[in-house]
Coordinates of C-alpha atoms in Angstrom, one line a residue:
X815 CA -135.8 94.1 -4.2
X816 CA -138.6 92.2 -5.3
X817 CA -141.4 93.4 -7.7
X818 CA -144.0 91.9 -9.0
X819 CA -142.1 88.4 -8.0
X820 CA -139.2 89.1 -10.2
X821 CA -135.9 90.3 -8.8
X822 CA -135.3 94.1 -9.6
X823 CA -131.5 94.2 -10.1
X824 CA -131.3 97.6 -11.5
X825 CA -132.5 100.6 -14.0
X826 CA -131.7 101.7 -17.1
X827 CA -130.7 105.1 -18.4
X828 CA -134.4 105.8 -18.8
X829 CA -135.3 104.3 -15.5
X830 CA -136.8 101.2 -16.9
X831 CA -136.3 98.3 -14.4
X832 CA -134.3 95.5 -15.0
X833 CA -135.3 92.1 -13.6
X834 CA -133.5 89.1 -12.8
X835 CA -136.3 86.2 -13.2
X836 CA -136.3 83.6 -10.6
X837 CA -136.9 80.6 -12.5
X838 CA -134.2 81.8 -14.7
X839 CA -131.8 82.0 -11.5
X840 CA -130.5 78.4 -11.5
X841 CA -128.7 79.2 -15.1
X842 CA -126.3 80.4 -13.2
X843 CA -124.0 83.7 -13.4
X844 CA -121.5 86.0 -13.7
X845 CA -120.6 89.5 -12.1
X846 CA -117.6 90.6 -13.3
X847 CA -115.5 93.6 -13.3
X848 CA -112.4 95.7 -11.8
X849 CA -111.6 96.6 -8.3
X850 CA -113.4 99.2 -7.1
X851 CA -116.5 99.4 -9.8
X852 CA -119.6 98.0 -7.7
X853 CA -119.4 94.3 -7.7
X854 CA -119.9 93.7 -4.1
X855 CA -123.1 96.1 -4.4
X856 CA -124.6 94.4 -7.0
X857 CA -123.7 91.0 -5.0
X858 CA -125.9 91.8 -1.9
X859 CA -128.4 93.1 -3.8
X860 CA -129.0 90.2 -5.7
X861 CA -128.3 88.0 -2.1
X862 CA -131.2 90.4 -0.5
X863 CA -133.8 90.1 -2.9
X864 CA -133.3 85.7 -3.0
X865 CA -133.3 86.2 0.9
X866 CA -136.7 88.1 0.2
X867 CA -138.2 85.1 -1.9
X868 CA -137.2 82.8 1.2
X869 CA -134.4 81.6 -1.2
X870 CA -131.1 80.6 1.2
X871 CA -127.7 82.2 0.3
X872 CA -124.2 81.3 0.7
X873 CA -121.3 83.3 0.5
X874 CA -117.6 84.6 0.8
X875 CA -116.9 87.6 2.5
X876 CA -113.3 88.4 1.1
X877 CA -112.5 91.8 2.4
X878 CA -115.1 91.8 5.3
X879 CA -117.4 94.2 4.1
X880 CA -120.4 92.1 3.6
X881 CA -121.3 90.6 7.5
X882 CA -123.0 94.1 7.7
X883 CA -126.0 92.7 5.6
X884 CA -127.0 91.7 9.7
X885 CA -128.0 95.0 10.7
X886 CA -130.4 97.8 8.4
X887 CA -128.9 100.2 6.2
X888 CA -128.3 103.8 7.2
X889 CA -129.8 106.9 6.0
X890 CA -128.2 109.5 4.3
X891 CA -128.2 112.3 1.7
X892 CA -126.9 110.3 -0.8
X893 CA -129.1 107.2 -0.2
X894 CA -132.3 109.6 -0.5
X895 CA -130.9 110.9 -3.5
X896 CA -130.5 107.6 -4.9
X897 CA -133.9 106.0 -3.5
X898 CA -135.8 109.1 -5.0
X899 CA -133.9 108.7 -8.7
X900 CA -134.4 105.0 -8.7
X901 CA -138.3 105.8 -7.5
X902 CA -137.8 103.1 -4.6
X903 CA -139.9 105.3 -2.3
X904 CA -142.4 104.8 -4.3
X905 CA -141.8 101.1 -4.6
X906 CA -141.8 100.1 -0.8
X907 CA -138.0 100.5 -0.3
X908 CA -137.3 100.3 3.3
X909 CA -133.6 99.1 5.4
X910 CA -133.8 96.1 7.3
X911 CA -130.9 93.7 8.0
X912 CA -131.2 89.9 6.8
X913 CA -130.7 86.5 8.9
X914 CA -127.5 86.0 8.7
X915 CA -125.2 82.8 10.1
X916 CA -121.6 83.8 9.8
X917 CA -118.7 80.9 9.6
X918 CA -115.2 80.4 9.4
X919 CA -113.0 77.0 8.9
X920 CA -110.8 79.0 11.6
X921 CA -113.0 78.8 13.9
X922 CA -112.4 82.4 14.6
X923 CA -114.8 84.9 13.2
X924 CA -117.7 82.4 12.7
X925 CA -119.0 79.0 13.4
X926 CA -116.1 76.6 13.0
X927 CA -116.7 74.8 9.3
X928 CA -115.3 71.4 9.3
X929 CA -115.3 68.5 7.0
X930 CA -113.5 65.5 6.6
X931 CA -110.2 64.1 4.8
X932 CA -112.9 61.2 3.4
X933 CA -115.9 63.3 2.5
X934 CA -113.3 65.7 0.8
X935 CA -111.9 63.0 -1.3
X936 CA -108.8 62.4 -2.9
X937 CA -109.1 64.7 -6.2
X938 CA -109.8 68.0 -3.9
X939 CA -106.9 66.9 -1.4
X940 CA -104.7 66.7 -4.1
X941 CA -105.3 70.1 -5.2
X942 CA -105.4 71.5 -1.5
X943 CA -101.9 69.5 -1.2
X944 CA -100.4 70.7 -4.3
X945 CA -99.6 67.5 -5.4
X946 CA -98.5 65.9 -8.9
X947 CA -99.9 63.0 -11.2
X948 CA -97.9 60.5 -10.0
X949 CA -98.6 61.7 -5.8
X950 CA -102.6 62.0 -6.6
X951 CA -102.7 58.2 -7.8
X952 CA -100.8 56.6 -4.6
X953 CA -103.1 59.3 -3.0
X954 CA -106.5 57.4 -4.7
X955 CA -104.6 54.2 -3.2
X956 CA -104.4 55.1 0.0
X957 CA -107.9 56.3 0.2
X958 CA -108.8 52.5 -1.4
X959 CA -106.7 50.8 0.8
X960 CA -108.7 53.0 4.2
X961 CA -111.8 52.6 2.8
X962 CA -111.1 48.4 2.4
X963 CA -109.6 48.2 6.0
X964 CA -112.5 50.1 7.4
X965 CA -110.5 53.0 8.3
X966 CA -112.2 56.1 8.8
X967 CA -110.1 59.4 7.8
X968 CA -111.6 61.7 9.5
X969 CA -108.8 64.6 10.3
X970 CA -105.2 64.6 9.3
X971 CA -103.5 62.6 11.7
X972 CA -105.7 60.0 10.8
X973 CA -104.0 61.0 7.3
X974 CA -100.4 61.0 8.4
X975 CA -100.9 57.9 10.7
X976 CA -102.5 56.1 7.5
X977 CA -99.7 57.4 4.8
X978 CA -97.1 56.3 7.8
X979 CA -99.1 52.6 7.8
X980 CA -98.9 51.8 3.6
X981 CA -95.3 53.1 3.5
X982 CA -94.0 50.7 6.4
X983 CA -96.1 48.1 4.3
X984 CA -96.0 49.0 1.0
X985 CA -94.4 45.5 -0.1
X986 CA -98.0 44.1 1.4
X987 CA -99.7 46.1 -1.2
X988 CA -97.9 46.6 -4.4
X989 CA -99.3 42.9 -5.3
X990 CA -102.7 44.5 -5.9
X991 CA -101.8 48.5 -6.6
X992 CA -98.2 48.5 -8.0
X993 CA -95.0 50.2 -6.9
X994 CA -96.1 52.8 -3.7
X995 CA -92.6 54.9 -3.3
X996 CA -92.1 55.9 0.3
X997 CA -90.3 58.7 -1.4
X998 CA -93.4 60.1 -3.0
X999 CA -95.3 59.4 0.0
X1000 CA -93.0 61.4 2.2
X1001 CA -93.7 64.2 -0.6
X1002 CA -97.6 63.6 0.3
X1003 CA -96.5 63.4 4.4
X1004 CA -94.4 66.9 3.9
X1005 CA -97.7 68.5 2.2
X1006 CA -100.1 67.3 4.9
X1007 CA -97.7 68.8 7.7
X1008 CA -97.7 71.9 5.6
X1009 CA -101.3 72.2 5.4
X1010 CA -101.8 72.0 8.9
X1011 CA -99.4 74.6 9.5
X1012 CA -101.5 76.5 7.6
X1013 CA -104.7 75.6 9.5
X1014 CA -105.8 73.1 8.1
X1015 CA -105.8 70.6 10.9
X1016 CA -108.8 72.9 12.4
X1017 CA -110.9 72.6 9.0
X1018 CA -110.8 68.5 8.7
X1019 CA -112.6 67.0 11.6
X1020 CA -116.2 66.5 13.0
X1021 CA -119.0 67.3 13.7
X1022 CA -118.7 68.1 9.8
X1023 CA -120.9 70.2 7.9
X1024 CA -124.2 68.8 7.1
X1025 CA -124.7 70.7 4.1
X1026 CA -128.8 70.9 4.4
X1027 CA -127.8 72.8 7.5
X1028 CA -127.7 75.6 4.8
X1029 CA -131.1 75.0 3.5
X1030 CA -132.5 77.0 6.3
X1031 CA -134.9 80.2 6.7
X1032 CA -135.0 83.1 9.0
X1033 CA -137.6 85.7 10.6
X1034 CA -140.5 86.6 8.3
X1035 CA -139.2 83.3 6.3
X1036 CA -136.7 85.1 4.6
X1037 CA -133.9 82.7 3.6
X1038 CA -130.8 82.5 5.3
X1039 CA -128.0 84.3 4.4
X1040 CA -125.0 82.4 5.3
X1041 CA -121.4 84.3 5.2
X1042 CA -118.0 82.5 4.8
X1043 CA -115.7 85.0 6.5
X1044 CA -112.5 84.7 4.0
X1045 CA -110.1 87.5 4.9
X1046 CA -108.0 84.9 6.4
X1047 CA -108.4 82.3 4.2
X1048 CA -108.6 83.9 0.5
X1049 CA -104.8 83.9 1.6
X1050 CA -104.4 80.5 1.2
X1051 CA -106.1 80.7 -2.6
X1052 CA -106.2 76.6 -2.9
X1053 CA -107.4 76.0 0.4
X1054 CA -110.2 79.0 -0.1
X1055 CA -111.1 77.4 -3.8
X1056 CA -111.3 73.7 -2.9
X1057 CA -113.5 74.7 0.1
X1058 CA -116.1 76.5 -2.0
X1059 CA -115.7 73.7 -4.2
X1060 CA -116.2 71.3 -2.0
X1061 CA -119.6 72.8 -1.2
X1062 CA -120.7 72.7 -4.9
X1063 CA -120.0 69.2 -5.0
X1064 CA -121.6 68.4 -1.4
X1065 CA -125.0 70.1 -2.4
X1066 CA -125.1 68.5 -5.8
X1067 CA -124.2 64.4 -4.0
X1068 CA -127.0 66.2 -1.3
X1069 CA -129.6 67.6 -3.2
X1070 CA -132.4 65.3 -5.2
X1071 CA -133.4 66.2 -9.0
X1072 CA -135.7 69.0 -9.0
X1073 CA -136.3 70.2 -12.2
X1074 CA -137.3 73.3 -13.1
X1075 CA -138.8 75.3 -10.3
X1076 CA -140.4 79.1 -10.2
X1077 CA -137.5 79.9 -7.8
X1078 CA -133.8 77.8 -7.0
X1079 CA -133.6 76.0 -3.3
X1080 CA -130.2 77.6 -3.1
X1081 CA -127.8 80.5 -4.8
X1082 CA -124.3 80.4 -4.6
X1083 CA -122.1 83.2 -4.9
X1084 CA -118.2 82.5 -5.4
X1085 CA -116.5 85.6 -4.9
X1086 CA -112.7 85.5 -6.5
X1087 CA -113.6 83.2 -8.8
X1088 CA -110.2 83.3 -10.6
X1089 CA -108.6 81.3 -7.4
X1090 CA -111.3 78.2 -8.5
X1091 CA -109.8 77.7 -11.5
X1092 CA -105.7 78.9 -11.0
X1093 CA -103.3 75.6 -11.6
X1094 CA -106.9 73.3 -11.8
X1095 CA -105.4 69.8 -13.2
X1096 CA -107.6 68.7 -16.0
X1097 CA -109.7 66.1 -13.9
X1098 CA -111.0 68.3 -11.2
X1099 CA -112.1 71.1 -14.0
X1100 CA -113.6 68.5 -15.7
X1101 CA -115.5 68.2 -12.7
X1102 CA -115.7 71.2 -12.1
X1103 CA -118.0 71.8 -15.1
X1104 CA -119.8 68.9 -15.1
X1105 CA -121.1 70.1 -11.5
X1106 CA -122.1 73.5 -12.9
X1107 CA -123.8 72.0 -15.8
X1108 CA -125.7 69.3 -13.6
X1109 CA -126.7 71.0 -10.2
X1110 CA -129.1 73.4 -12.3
X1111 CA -131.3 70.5 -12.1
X1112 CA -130.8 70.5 -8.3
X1113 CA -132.3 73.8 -8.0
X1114 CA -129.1 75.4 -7.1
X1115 CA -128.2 78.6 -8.7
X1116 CA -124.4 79.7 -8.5
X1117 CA -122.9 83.2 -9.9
X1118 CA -119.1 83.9 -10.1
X1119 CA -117.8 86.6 -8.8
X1120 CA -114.4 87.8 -10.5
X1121 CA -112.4 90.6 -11.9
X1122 CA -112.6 89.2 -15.2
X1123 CA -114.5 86.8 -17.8
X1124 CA -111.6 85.6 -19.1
X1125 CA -110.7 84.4 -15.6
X1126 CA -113.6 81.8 -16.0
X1127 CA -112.6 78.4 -18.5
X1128 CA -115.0 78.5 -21.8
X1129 CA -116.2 75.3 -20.1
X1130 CA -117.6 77.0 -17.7
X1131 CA -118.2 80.3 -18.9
X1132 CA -120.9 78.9 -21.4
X1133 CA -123.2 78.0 -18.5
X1134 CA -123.4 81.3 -17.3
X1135 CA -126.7 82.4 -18.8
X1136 CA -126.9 86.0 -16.5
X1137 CA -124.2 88.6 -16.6
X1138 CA -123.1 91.7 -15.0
X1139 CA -120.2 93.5 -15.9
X1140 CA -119.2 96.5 -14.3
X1141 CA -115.9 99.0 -16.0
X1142 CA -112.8 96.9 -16.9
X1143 CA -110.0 98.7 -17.7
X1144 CA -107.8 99.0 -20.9
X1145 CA -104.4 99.9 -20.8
X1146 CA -102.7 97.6 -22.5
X1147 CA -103.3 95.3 -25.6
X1148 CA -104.3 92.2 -23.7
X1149 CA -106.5 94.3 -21.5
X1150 CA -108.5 96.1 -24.8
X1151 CA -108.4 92.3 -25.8
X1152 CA -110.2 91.0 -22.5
X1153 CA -112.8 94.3 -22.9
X1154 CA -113.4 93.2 -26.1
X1155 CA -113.8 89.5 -25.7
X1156 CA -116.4 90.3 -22.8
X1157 CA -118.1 92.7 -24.9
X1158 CA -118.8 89.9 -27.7
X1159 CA -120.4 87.5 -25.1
X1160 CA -123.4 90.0 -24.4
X1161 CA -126.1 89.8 -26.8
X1162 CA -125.4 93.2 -29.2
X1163 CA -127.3 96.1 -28.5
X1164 CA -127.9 98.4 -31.8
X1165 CA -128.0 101.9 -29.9
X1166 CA -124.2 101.2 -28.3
X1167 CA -121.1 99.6 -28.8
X1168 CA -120.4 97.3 -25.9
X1169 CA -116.9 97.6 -25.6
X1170 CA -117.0 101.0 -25.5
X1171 CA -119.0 101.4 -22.8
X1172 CA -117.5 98.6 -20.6
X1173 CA -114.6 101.0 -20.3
X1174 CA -117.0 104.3 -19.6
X1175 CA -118.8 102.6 -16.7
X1176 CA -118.9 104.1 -13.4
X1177 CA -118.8 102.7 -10.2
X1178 CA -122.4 101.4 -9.6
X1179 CA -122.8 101.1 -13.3
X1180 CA -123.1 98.2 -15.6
X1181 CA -123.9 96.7 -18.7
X1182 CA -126.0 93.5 -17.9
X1183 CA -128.4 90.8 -19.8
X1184 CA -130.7 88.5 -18.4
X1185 CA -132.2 85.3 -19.4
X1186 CA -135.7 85.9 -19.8
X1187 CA -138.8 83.5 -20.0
X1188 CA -138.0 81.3 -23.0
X1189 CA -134.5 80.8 -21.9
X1190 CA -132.4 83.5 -24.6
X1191 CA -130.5 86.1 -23.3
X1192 CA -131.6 89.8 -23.1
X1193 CA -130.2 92.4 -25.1
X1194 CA -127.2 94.3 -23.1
X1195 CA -128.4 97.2 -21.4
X1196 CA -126.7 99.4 -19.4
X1197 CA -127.7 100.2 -16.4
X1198 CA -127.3 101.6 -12.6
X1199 CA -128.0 98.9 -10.0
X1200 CA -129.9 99.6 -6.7
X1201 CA -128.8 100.2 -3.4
X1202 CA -128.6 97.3 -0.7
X1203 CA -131.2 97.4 2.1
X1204 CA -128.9 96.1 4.8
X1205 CA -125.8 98.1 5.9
X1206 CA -122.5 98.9 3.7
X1207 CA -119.5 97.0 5.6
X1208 CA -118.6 95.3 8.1
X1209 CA -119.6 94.5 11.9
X1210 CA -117.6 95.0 15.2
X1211 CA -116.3 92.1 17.5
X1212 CA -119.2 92.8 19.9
X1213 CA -121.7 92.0 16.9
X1214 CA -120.2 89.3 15.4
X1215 CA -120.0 87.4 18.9
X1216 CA -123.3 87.9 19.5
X1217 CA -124.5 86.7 15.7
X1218 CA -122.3 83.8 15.9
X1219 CA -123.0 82.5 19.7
X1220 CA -127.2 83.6 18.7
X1221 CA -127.2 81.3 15.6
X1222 CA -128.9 78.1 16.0
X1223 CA -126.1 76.0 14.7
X1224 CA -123.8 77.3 16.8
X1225 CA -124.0 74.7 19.5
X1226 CA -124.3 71.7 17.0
X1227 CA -121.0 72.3 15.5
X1228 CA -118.7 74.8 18.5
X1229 CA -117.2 71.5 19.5
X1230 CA -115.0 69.4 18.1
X1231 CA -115.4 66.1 18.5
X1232 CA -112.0 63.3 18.2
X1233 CA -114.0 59.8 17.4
X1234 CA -111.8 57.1 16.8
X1235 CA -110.7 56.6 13.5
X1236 CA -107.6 55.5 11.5
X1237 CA -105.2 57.2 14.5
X1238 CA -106.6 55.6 17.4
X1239 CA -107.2 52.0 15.0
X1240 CA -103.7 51.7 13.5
X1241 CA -102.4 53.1 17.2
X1242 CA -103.9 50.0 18.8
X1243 CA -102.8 47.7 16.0
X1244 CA -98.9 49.2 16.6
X1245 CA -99.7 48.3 20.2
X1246 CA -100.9 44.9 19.9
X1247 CA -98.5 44.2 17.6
X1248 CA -95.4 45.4 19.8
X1249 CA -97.2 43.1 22.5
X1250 CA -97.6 40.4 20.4
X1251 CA -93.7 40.4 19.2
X1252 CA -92.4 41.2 23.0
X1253 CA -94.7 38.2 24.2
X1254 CA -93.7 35.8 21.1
X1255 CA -90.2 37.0 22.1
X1256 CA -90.2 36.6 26.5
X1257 CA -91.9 32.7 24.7
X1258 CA -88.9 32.4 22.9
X1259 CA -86.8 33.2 25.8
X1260 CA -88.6 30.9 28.0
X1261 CA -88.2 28.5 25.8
X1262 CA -84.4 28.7 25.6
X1263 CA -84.0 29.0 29.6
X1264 CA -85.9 25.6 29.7
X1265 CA -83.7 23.9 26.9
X1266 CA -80.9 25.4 28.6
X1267 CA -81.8 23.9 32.3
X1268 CA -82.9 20.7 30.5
X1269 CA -79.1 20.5 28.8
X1270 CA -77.2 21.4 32.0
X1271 CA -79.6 18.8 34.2
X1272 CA -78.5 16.3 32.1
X1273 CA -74.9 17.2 32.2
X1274 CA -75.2 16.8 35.8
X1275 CA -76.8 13.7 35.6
X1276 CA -74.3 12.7 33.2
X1277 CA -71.6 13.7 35.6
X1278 CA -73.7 12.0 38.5
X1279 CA -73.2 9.0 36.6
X1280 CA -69.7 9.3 35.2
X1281 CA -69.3 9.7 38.8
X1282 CA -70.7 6.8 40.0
X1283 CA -69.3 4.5 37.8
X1284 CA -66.6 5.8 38.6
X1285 CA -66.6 5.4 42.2
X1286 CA -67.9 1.5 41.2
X1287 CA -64.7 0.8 39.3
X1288 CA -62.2 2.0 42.4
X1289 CA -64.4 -0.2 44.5
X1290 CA -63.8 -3.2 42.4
X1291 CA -60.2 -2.2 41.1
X1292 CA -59.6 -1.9 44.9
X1293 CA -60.9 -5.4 45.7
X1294 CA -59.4 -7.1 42.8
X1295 CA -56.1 -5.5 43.7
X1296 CA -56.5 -7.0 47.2
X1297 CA -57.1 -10.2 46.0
X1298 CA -54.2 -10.1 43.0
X1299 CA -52.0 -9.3 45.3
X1300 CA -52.9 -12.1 47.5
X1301 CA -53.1 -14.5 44.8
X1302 CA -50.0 -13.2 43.5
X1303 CA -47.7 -13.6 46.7
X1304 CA -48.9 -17.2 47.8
X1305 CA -48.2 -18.0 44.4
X1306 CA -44.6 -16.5 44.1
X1307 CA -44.2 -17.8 47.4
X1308 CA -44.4 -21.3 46.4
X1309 CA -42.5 -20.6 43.1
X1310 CA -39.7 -19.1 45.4
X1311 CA -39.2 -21.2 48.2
X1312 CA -38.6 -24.0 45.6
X1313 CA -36.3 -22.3 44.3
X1314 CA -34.5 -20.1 47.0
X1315 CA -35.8 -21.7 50.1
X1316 CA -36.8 -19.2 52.7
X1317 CA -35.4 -16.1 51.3
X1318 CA -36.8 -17.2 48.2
X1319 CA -40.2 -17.4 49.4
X1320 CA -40.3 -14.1 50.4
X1321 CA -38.6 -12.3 47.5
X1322 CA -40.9 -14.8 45.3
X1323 CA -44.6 -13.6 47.5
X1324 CA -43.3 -9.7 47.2
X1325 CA -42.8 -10.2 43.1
X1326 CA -46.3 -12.2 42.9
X1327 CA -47.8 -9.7 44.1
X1328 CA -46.5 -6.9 42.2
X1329 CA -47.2 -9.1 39.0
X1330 CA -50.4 -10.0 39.7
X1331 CA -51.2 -6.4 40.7
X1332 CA -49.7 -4.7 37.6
X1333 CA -51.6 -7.5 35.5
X1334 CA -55.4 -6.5 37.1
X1335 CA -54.6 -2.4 36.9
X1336 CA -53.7 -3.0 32.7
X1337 CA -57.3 -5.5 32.4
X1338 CA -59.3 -3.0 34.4
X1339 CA -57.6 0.7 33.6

């Protein structure tokens, strides 16, 4: 609720309120504690009251008991009890339900939440993919070598198609990025097929999610309460954490420098916090950090919700100036250890001893300190938080159809929408290429048919001519052996008949003409 424009979280043991200050909200922080002990109470009551101050909320609804905060609370005996101890019906308490835009990257129980493969970047992939060092860095490169081919990456078979694309060329590019094993970029392919398996291939794609689309206010200008709906997907702890992370890092690229403002533009709530930070490489919690330490200035508030402090890196921790615990158990030495250690990061209070009453907490009881004006932390008090305005679980399929098709946004982002991108690019390149190489080839072919004709035409004419010369040469051996033989018998005729007289002659013409004959076939063979 808000009270004299200050949020009124809860009351102390001697019903003294206890306020969260606005201004103070973009500090960040934490509400911690074990199963069962009131976190997701003191959650919506803190996302009620910034819906209140016109503030716009985000998020994750892990077990499904939050989408209620749609519809007004219900009466009972126990609320009255509890509005009359807290004096709220004396303070204006009343139940209403909130504006509320549920979403889902399934697509199922909300407005489908998309991105894409570029706008998440290569450092979140590589976490969503589970990959190593060496598979992150050809990872980077593959990105590069899209970005410098204008190749948009939009869902993840533009992915596969551009991992497939740098492996059957990877000699093309290791002159400028080094060695790009096909073997680690099967790994990477492997991953990617995995991840869609998993549903991924519904959460990369377009329209994507303009993040300002959060920046948005309800009826009575109460800010917008948007709800991730996570039953599904907190199953899937990397995809769920580099999701959320991925909007952290969207609003603070989005958002311009604000300073320091009487109330934050936006609040944050990361429920199972530990699933941020589980298996984090150094880099990405190093950005991870530098994001929460920066986007204060953005006027962006963000509290962690988790079971336990210790389940936050010291990094990160420190910039959590507001803290609610709620009852952690200890059963064990490391448990007593963890109590302890978040006991020491509240700021001592003289009349109890923290620790102790960590573990004495009920359920809707906490020990909590707030930053107050000058920017120091409050003493720890403990305290009993309020009761939300809005109702205690979740909706029905009926309602949640009817919020989800009622939302404004719902029509900018139901439909997907497959522009052409790497896929349909590298696609037509394999195309024109295969019609390049079967015309260069049918060229080729052409080419030989024509050498081949040209060779056997001039065989032929080669024949045609061997032919003719031939048929010359019979003609003239023909002629010549007509007159040799002629030549040949008038001549052995006269040798003959001087020497044999008549029969002579003719013995002498026959053997002339044989002679002479034999001569011409050697001279012209």
């Amino acid at each position: 609720m808000i009270r004299e424009g200050k949020i009124w979280v809860a009351n102390t043991e001697k019903s003294e309120p206890v306020y969260l200050l606005p201004q103070m909200s973009n500090r960040h922080g934490l509400i911690a504690g074990a199963t069962g002990t009131g976190k997701t109470i003191t959650l919506k009551v803190l996302a009620e009251s910034f819906s209140d101050m016109g503030v716009p909320v985000f998020l994750a609804d892990v077990k499904g008991d939050i989408a209620g905060m749609i519809n007004p609370g219900q009466d009972s005996a126990d609320m009255q009890e509890r509005i009359k101890r807290f004096g709220l019906d004396k303070a204006g308490f009343e139940y209403h339900g909130y504006p509320v835009t549920l979403w889902d990257i399934y697509g199922k129980n909300g407005i489908q939440a998309r991105t894409t493969i570029t706008e998440m970047g290569p450092l979140l992939l590589s976490r969503i993919l589970g990959l190593n060092d060496n598979q992150s860095s050809i990872l980077s490169i593959v990105f590069k070598i899209a970005d410098e081919s204008n190749l948009a990456l939009i869902d993840t078979k533009d992915l596969k198609s551009m991992l497939n694309y740098v492996a059957d060329n990877n000699k093309e590019f290791e002159a400028d990025y080094g060695t790009l094993n096909k073997q680690s970029i099967g790994v990477i392919q492997r991953a990617v097929v995995a991840l869609e398996m998993a549903g991924g291939d519904k959460f990369f794609g377009e329209p994507a999610l303009d993040i300002r689309d959060f920046l948005t206010l309800g009826e009575q200008g109460r800010g917008m309460i948007h709800i991730l709906d996570s039953q599904s997907l907190v199953n899937d702890g990397r995809l769920y954490s580099t999701f959320l992370l991925w909007l952290l890092s969207e609003l603070f690229e989005t958002m311009p420098e604000v300073g320091d403002l009487d109330k934050p533009k936006m609040v944050f709530f990361f429920d199972e916090a530990h699933l941020l930070f589980n298996d984090t490489p150094k880099p990405l919690l190093d950005k991870i950090e530098q994001v929460v330490k920066l986007i204060r200035s953005k006027g962006v508030g963000v509290f962690f919700v988790t079971q336990n402090p210790r389940d936050i890196p010291d990094g990160v921790l420190a910039q959590l100036g507001n803290k609610v615990q709620h009852a952690l158990h200890a059963y064990t030495p490391a448990e007593q250890k963890a109590v302890k250690a978040a006991a020491d990061s509240f700021r001592e209070n003289p009349a109890f001893k923290t620790a102790d009453v960590i573990e004495a907490l009920g359920t809707g009881e906490a020990v909590v300190s707030f930053l107050q004006e000058d920017g120091t932390p409050s003493i720890v008090e403990k305290v009993a938080i309020l009761p939300p305005q809005s109702q205690m679980g979740g909706i029905d399929d009926a309602s949640r159809d009817k919020a989800i098709k009622s939302s404004m946004l719902y029509s900018k982002y139901a439909n997907a929408i497959d522009a052409e991108s790497a896929y349909e690019l590298l696609l037509r390149m394999g195309v024109e290429k295969e019609q390049a190489e079967a015309l260069a080839k049918e060229e080729e072919e052409a080419a030989k048919a024509k050498a081949k004709e040209e060779a056997a035409a001039a065989k032929a004419a080669e024949r045609e001519k061997e032919k003719e010369a031939n048929r010359k040469k019979r003609a003239a051996k023909s002629v010549g052996t007509t007159v040799a033989g002629t030549v040949g018998r008038e001549l052995g005729k006269k040798v003959g008949k001087q020497i044999g007289g008549k029969f002579g002659q003719t013995l002498g013409g026959n053997t002339g003409a044989q002679l002479f004959r034999g001569i011409l076939n050697t001279l012209i063979k």
